[in-house]
XYZ file of C-alpha atoms in Angstrom:
492
model
C 33.625 -11.111 20.663
C 34.934 -14.162 22.476
C 32.085 -15.281 24.750
C 28.465 -16.085 23.836
C 27.307 -14.244 26.977
C 28.129 -11.064 25.082
C 25.138 -11.792 22.851
C 22.834 -11.594 25.877
C 24.600 -8.585 27.339
C 24.419 -6.607 24.078
C 20.633 -6.864 23.615
C 19.143 -3.379 23.987
C 15.489 -3.967 23.062
C 12.563 -5.108 25.222
C 11.904 -8.363 23.381
C 11.271 -11.517 25.356
C 11.644 -15.233 25.737
C 8.203 -16.813 26.019
C 7.228 -20.255 27.303
C 3.962 -21.835 28.462
C 4.387 -20.384 31.952
C 5.044 -16.768 31.011
C 7.771 -14.543 29.602
C 10.941 -12.690 30.511
C 12.773 -9.809 28.844
C 16.370 -10.353 27.853
C 17.423 -7.725 30.395
C 15.744 -9.664 33.199
C 17.095 -12.940 31.820
C 20.584 -11.498 32.210
C 19.899 -10.475 35.817
C 18.516 -13.885 36.810
C 21.365 -15.660 35.006
C 23.928 -13.623 36.955
C 22.208 -14.584 40.212
C 22.372 -18.243 39.230
C 25.994 -17.853 38.125
C 26.931 -16.272 41.455
C 25.268 -19.136 43.330
C 26.754 -21.852 41.111
C 30.292 -20.502 41.286
C 30.861 -22.148 44.672
C 30.370 -25.572 43.037
C 31.787 -25.104 39.535
C 35.458 -24.986 38.635
C 36.612 -23.396 35.388
C 35.328 -25.385 32.395
C 33.474 -27.918 34.532
C 30.201 -29.356 33.218
C 26.908 -28.362 34.842
C 24.310 -31.142 34.437
C 20.812 -29.629 34.267
C 17.857 -31.904 35.035
C 14.858 -29.742 34.096
C 12.225 -29.324 31.401
C 13.083 -26.938 28.593
C 11.787 -23.456 29.194
C 12.798 -20.056 30.527
C 14.075 -21.450 33.834
C 16.247 -23.959 32.011
C 17.647 -21.231 29.764
C 18.452 -19.157 32.853
C 20.448 -22.062 34.272
C 22.287 -22.494 30.953
C 23.399 -18.866 30.983
C 24.089 -19.032 34.731
C 26.371 -22.012 34.149
C 28.401 -19.901 31.728
C 28.582 -16.995 34.165
C 29.880 -19.469 36.770
C 32.687 -20.459 34.398
C 31.345 -23.875 33.449
C 29.395 -25.312 30.531
C 25.908 -26.771 30.547
C 24.576 -30.180 29.576
C 20.862 -30.894 29.685
C 19.762 -34.165 31.252
C 16.503 -34.555 29.353
C 13.770 -35.399 31.860
C 12.155 -37.687 29.293
C 15.146 -40.039 29.149
C 15.176 -43.338 31.072
C 17.176 -43.734 34.258
C 19.845 -45.930 32.661
C 20.556 -43.459 29.856
C 20.766 -40.563 32.302
C 23.114 -42.613 34.452
C 25.407 -43.151 31.482
C 25.475 -39.442 30.693
C 26.144 -38.349 34.265
C 28.972 -40.897 34.534
C 30.651 -39.332 31.479
C 30.238 -35.809 32.890
C 31.746 -37.007 36.194
C 30.800 -34.203 38.588
C 29.380 -34.301 42.123
C 26.280 -32.164 41.545
C 23.162 -31.810 39.406
C 21.015 -28.687 39.019
C 17.303 -29.421 39.167
C 14.061 -27.793 40.341
C 11.287 -28.670 42.775
C 9.209 -30.204 40.003
C 11.892 -32.815 39.280
C 13.421 -33.144 42.741
C 11.948 -36.527 43.668
C 13.016 -38.110 40.384
C 16.448 -36.518 40.725
C 16.853 -38.096 44.182
C 16.092 -41.488 42.660
C 18.134 -41.087 39.481
C 21.195 -39.362 40.986
C 21.388 -40.697 44.558
C 25.097 -39.967 44.960
C 24.987 -36.391 43.633
C 24.421 -33.120 45.444
C 21.177 -31.656 44.118
C 21.266 -27.890 43.618
C 17.806 -26.359 43.394
C 17.015 -23.744 40.774
C 14.701 -22.058 43.276
C 17.627 -21.560 45.664
C 19.983 -20.315 42.959
C 17.634 -17.542 41.812
C 17.652 -16.183 45.374
C 21.449 -15.694 45.247
C 22.927 -12.213 45.420
C 24.800 -11.103 42.314
C 28.526 -11.003 43.029
C 29.791 -8.720 40.263
C 33.425 -8.946 41.359
C 33.335 -12.748 41.354
C 31.658 -12.895 37.945
C 34.125 -10.380 36.545
C 37.083 -12.436 37.775
C 35.617 -15.587 36.257
C 35.043 -13.875 32.910
C 38.592 -12.538 32.824
C 39.896 -16.116 32.706
C 37.600 -17.286 29.917
C 38.787 -17.936 26.348
C 36.922 -18.263 23.085
C 37.951 -21.927 22.905
C 36.308 -22.727 26.248
C 33.226 -24.987 26.145
C 29.622 -23.735 26.185
C 27.592 -26.944 26.086
C 27.768 -30.713 25.691
C 25.028 -32.538 23.812
C 24.967 -36.309 23.978
C 24.465 -38.427 20.883
C 24.224 -42.186 20.530
C 27.479 -44.129 20.407
C 28.137 -47.338 18.494
C 29.492 -48.925 21.684
C 26.282 -48.164 23.589
C 27.881 -45.382 25.641
C 26.583 -41.888 24.761
C 29.051 -39.440 23.209
C 29.173 -35.964 24.722
C 29.870 -33.521 21.892
C 31.456 -30.421 23.433
C 31.064 -27.115 21.584
C 32.952 -23.929 22.419
C 32.333 -20.195 22.248
C 34.295 -19.618 19.046
C 32.422 -22.386 17.213
C 28.996 -20.995 18.144
C 29.941 -17.397 17.376
C 31.392 -18.365 14.000
C 28.355 -20.400 12.984
C 25.601 -18.179 14.387
C 27.063 -15.015 12.874
C 27.009 -16.676 9.458
C 23.635 -18.352 10.008
C 21.811 -15.145 10.923
C 23.395 -13.105 8.137
C 22.759 -15.784 5.479
C 19.031 -15.929 6.240
C 18.461 -12.339 7.337
C 17.328 -13.068 10.894
C 16.991 -9.879 12.974
C 15.344 -8.412 16.078
C 11.934 -8.189 14.381
C 11.749 -11.965 14.017
C 9.774 -14.334 16.223
C 11.539 -17.684 16.428
C 9.504 -20.778 17.344
C 11.644 -23.327 19.171
C 10.583 -26.926 18.503
C 13.714 -28.925 19.295
C 14.587 -30.276 22.751
C 17.342 -28.310 24.477
C 19.654 -31.356 24.406
C 19.441 -31.459 20.594
C 21.648 -29.097 18.613
C 18.773 -27.882 16.425
C 17.779 -25.812 19.478
C 21.132 -23.986 19.232
C 19.788 -22.455 15.995
C 16.857 -21.061 17.983
C 18.556 -19.937 21.197
C 21.643 -18.221 19.839
C 20.156 -16.417 16.813
C 17.629 -14.986 19.282
C 20.396 -13.905 21.671
C 22.569 -12.494 18.893
C 19.837 -10.428 17.246
C 17.458 -9.812 20.140
C 14.661 -11.585 18.262
C 11.708 -12.905 20.275
C 12.137 -16.586 21.220
C 8.937 -18.592 21.684
C 9.426 -22.027 23.251
C 6.664 -24.256 21.888
C 5.147 -26.549 24.560
C 6.124 -30.111 23.699
C 2.596 -31.433 24.302
C 1.369 -29.481 21.265
C 3.312 -31.803 18.980
C 0.646 -34.429 19.542
C -2.155 -31.908 18.820
C -1.589 -30.477 15.324
C -4.568 -28.058 15.311
C -3.511 -26.511 18.626
C 0.070 -26.339 17.361
C -1.057 -24.345 14.320
C -3.160 -22.097 16.561
C -0.052 -21.467 18.668
C 2.058 -20.468 15.651
C -0.679 -18.120 14.429
C -1.275 -16.591 17.859
C 2.418 -15.797 18.352
C 2.886 -14.502 14.790
C 5.896 -16.743 14.271
C 8.266 -15.786 11.447
C 11.020 -18.403 11.717
C 10.802 -22.182 12.067
C 13.999 -24.222 12.265
C 12.421 -27.603 12.893
C 13.110 -31.299 12.609
C 11.639 -32.920 9.511
C 9.393 -35.114 11.666
C 7.779 -32.086 13.336
C 6.946 -30.482 9.976
C 5.646 -33.799 8.652
C 3.378 -34.129 11.697
C 1.473 -31.032 10.585
C 1.331 -31.933 6.899
C 0.382 -35.572 7.545
C -2.710 -34.493 9.481
C -3.513 -31.687 6.994
C -3.003 -29.040 9.656
C -2.324 -26.366 7.054
C -5.776 -26.937 5.550
C -7.189 -26.009 8.961
C -5.241 -22.776 9.314
C -2.111 -21.189 7.796
C 0.517 -19.382 9.933
C 0.822 -16.635 7.329
C 3.509 -14.660 9.203
C 6.076 -17.432 8.658
C 8.870 -16.130 6.414
C 11.375 -18.971 6.601
C 11.111 -22.703 7.220
C 14.387 -24.555 7.728
C 14.708 -28.273 8.285
C 17.429 -30.810 8.956
C 18.249 -34.172 10.508
C 16.554 -36.386 7.940
C 15.562 -36.318 4.279
C 12.468 -34.146 3.786
C 9.886 -36.117 1.755
C 8.934 -34.051 -1.290
C 5.199 -34.575 -0.832
C 5.376 -32.971 2.606
C 7.587 -30.129 1.406
C 5.185 -29.364 -1.450
C 2.300 -29.214 1.009
C 4.115 -26.600 3.079
C 5.205 -24.626 0.030
C 1.655 -24.589 -1.356
C 0.278 -23.020 1.821
C 3.193 -20.595 2.341
C 3.832 -19.295 -1.203
C 6.063 -16.411 -0.088
C 8.177 -18.213 2.498
C 11.778 -19.329 2.012
C 12.433 -23.047 2.562
C 15.932 -24.278 3.376
C 17.454 -27.739 3.677
C 20.215 -27.672 6.315
C 22.887 -30.306 6.774
C 25.490 -30.997 9.401
C 26.313 -33.384 12.253
C 26.355 -32.240 15.889
C 30.161 -32.226 15.749
C 30.115 -29.325 13.276
C 28.069 -26.976 15.521
C 24.707 -27.483 13.887
C 25.248 -27.173 10.134
C 27.959 -26.812 7.536
C 25.886 -26.628 4.324
C 22.503 -25.340 3.188
C 20.295 -25.408 0.101
C 17.565 -22.828 -0.511
C 14.657 -24.560 -2.217
C 13.997 -23.412 -5.786
C 10.217 -23.347 -6.249
C 10.607 -23.670 -10.015
C 12.687 -26.834 -9.842
C 11.430 -30.401 -9.838
C 13.592 -32.246 -7.326
C 14.249 -35.930 -7.383
C 16.230 -35.460 -4.211
C 16.941 -32.222 -2.350
C 20.671 -31.372 -2.229
C 22.327 -30.548 1.091
C 23.820 -27.697 -0.874
C 26.785 -25.406 -0.458
C 28.981 -24.556 2.541
C 28.285 -21.735 4.951
C 30.834 -18.956 4.968
C 34.111 -19.926 6.711
C 33.466 -23.661 6.435
C 35.455 -25.857 4.059
C 33.327 -28.873 3.121
C 34.862 -31.480 0.844
C 34.668 -35.157 -0.155
C 37.314 -37.838 0.286
C 37.065 -41.130 -1.579
C 37.893 -44.602 -0.213
C 41.599 -43.878 -0.738
C 41.406 -40.509 1.065
C 41.802 -38.690 -2.248
C 39.945 -35.435 -2.837
C 36.790 -35.832 -4.960
C 36.517 -32.938 -7.380
C 34.170 -34.139 -10.118
C 30.446 -34.795 -10.096
C 28.837 -38.175 -9.590
C 31.719 -39.705 -7.589
C 30.899 -40.794 -4.052
C 32.967 -39.620 -1.109
C 32.822 -39.027 2.639
C 31.855 -35.518 3.758
C 34.711 -33.875 5.652
C 34.732 -30.412 7.205
C 37.258 -27.970 8.562
C 36.816 -24.512 10.062
C 36.196 -22.643 13.307
C 32.745 -24.157 13.738
C 34.083 -27.661 14.507
C 33.256 -28.973 17.980
C 36.018 -29.360 20.556
C 35.564 -33.149 20.603
C 33.920 -35.791 22.796
C 34.020 -35.125 26.511
C 36.391 -37.432 28.412
C 36.891 -39.573 25.303
C 40.146 -38.862 23.500
C 40.034 -42.201 21.685
C 36.712 -41.501 19.978
C 37.707 -37.918 19.324
C 40.909 -38.941 17.563
C 38.993 -41.326 15.279
C 36.938 -38.600 13.607
C 38.880 -35.381 14.282
C 42.343 -35.371 12.749
C 45.105 -32.951 11.799
C 46.230 -32.670 8.196
C 48.911 -30.158 7.245
C 48.169 -28.243 10.424
C 44.430 -28.123 9.688
C 41.864 -29.764 11.954
C 39.343 -31.855 10.000
C 36.187 -33.742 10.974
C 35.189 -36.941 9.149
C 31.401 -37.083 9.213
C 30.744 -40.697 8.254
C 28.216 -39.377 5.706
C 28.524 -40.205 2.014
C 27.695 -37.680 -0.705
C 28.412 -36.655 -4.282
C 28.355 -33.404 -6.257
C 25.518 -32.713 -8.675
C 25.909 -30.857 -11.982
C 25.494 -27.494 -10.210
C 28.206 -28.197 -7.650
C 25.774 -28.842 -4.805
C 26.492 -31.635 -2.372
C 23.902 -34.420 -2.450
C 23.654 -36.692 0.570
C 23.642 -40.414 -0.250
C 23.745 -42.323 3.005
C 25.657 -43.007 6.177
C 28.798 -45.092 5.740
C 27.333 -47.487 8.261
C 24.116 -47.733 6.218
C 26.106 -49.291 3.406
C 25.630 -53.035 3.263
C 26.803 -55.915 1.110
C 23.827 -57.998 0.046
C 23.673 -60.705 -2.604
C 27.228 -59.780 -3.565
C 26.322 -56.143 -4.166
C 27.131 -52.981 -2.234
C 23.879 -51.223 -1.395
C 23.145 -47.899 0.270
C 20.065 -48.317 2.434
C 19.520 -44.587 2.011
C 18.999 -45.148 -1.710
C 16.135 -47.554 -1.020
C 14.627 -45.071 1.427
C 14.880 -42.288 -1.157
C 12.881 -44.299 -3.696
C 10.272 -45.165 -1.073
C 9.916 -41.476 -0.208
C 8.927 -40.779 -3.807
C 5.881 -43.031 -3.490
C 2.745 -41.086 -2.594
C 1.516 -44.176 -0.761
C 4.361 -43.962 1.812
C 4.472 -41.164 4.384
C 7.774 -42.001 6.094
C 10.125 -44.945 6.100
C 13.476 -46.405 6.990
C 15.431 -49.531 6.029
C 17.474 -51.843 8.240
C 19.606 -54.854 7.407
C 19.771 -58.147 9.280
C 23.248 -59.490 8.453
C 22.682 -62.956 9.926
C 19.558 -63.582 7.866
C 20.779 -61.441 4.965
C 17.465 -59.626 4.846
C 16.555 -56.005 4.113
C 13.502 -54.833 6.054
C 11.491 -51.734 5.166
C 9.590 -50.038 7.992
C 6.986 -47.527 6.830
C 3.940 -45.405 7.538
C 1.471 -45.583 4.655
C -1.585 -43.870 3.174
C -4.517 -46.175 2.584
C -4.684 -49.934 2.985
C -1.743 -51.241 0.984
C -0.366 -54.628 1.938
C 3.311 -55.399 2.360
C 3.301 -57.309 -0.913
C 1.742 -54.396 -2.782
C 4.451 -52.068 -1.498
C 7.142 -54.482 -2.651
C 5.464 -54.607 -6.078
C 5.561 -50.811 -6.348
C 9.276 -50.850 -5.535
C 10.001 -53.408 -8.237
C 9.396 -50.631 -10.747
C 12.022 -48.452 -9.067
C 14.769 -50.651 -7.671
C 17.026 -53.450 -8.821
C 15.844 -56.877 -7.714
C 18.645 -57.231 -5.197
C 17.552 -53.970 -3.532
C 13.895 -54.915 -2.996
C 13.261 -55.289 0.755
C 12.756 -58.887 1.816
C 10.191 -57.778 4.382
C 7.938 -54.751 4.730
C 6.563 -53.829 8.152
C 3.727 -51.329 8.219
C 3.268 -48.976 11.155
C 0.517 -46.538 11.962
C 3.282 -44.345 13.375
C 7.008 -45.084 13.318
C 8.766 -44.742 16.686
C 10.812 -41.556 17.115
C 13.760 -40.883 19.379
C 14.061 -37.880 21.700
C 15.351 -35.750 18.817
C 12.369 -36.502 16.599
C 14.249 -38.794 14.226
C 13.067 -42.298 13.349
C 14.237 -44.532 16.181
C 16.286 -47.097 14.305
C 17.525 -48.722 17.508
C 13.951 -49.445 18.553
C 13.081 -50.841 15.119
C 16.139 -53.119 15.176
C 14.463 -55.063 17.999
C 11.781 -56.257 15.591
C 14.106 -57.443 12.806
């Protein structure tokens, strides 16, 4: 196999993709995607990006697959993003067209005034040109790109992480076999389609022919209805952001109703607070829970840890590598870390590595490098090995500060805060000019800032106690469901 479209083409069952507007079988999805591909081919050159300005759903997925049939790769322009951010992304992609639909046409005219707008509704009326599609496919390689997801960049310009066929095939084959996902499963998609967590929903479904249920985003502000949805659709597999799982447990949604068909719950992106994990495990005693780790540049994940129900965790490890991924630590002198307890930067090599950052060789060369003929990615994440050989995440390199003459990992402070039953979620930021650590948190009860600092004095060295504590009813989240640190920085 060299092209992810083969996943779709090999499905022989009558399972479906379901969204809030209806459903489509995989066979019909293939037909519609070929129509879109035939229509798009007049605009798209080989390996060109196809910007897609639509809501996530079946129609969006059809355009994704159609983009691949046309010989290009897709990149979702999330309709929830502000105009300036979308403008930055489209400038990086640097093409003359945007695919949209009638629902978003007026906004698209405003946001992309100099682009040709290609309507989804017109594309689905195209005739399938089998000869054209066959000629396009004949030129495609397994190293050709499939999608570009944009992440934040330290310079303020978004980074477009480009991922190819071979990387997806390598990872998804291992992902589905490791966790036993098959055509009988019903996968509930939570993540936005411009966030790589969604890749672990879309492509396992396409590979195995499992049913894919796209959860309406509005349900994530209505926990009871969200639980009803999971129960109604008999969901078996949840690969969700930590924040989405915590939404349900924070509002005691599982006390209202339990989605008893769920067999596996996998989470990533942030540290899962133990109190929330225990709540889920209590209500789903037979389900498997998995902590997944990996930056976007690694095609979703490079390590995993299956939760041991009989173990008392101080901190959940990020675990062991997936098959065909070499994950190792390098210390400050770029020497290999081989013993436990020593901190190092997580580095990865293997087929699952992304192709790089689109139109940005300089950034690409900073984190992807060749060593003895092997391509390696430097993650910027710090970790150590525990006594069982599992990797344990410590912090981001850029979350390391020097305060009061000491080197401090802000992630370490956050980890101790997460252990407090009084704190639901939190994050720490550092104001270098004022030399102040600020803790931002959601709390249970009516604790004051001073009381929280007092609790931390029993857990942290004096120089690690936050100078300020800011209490929120709900911490701001970014489009990917992670705590929005950039937004919080404005209130330092």
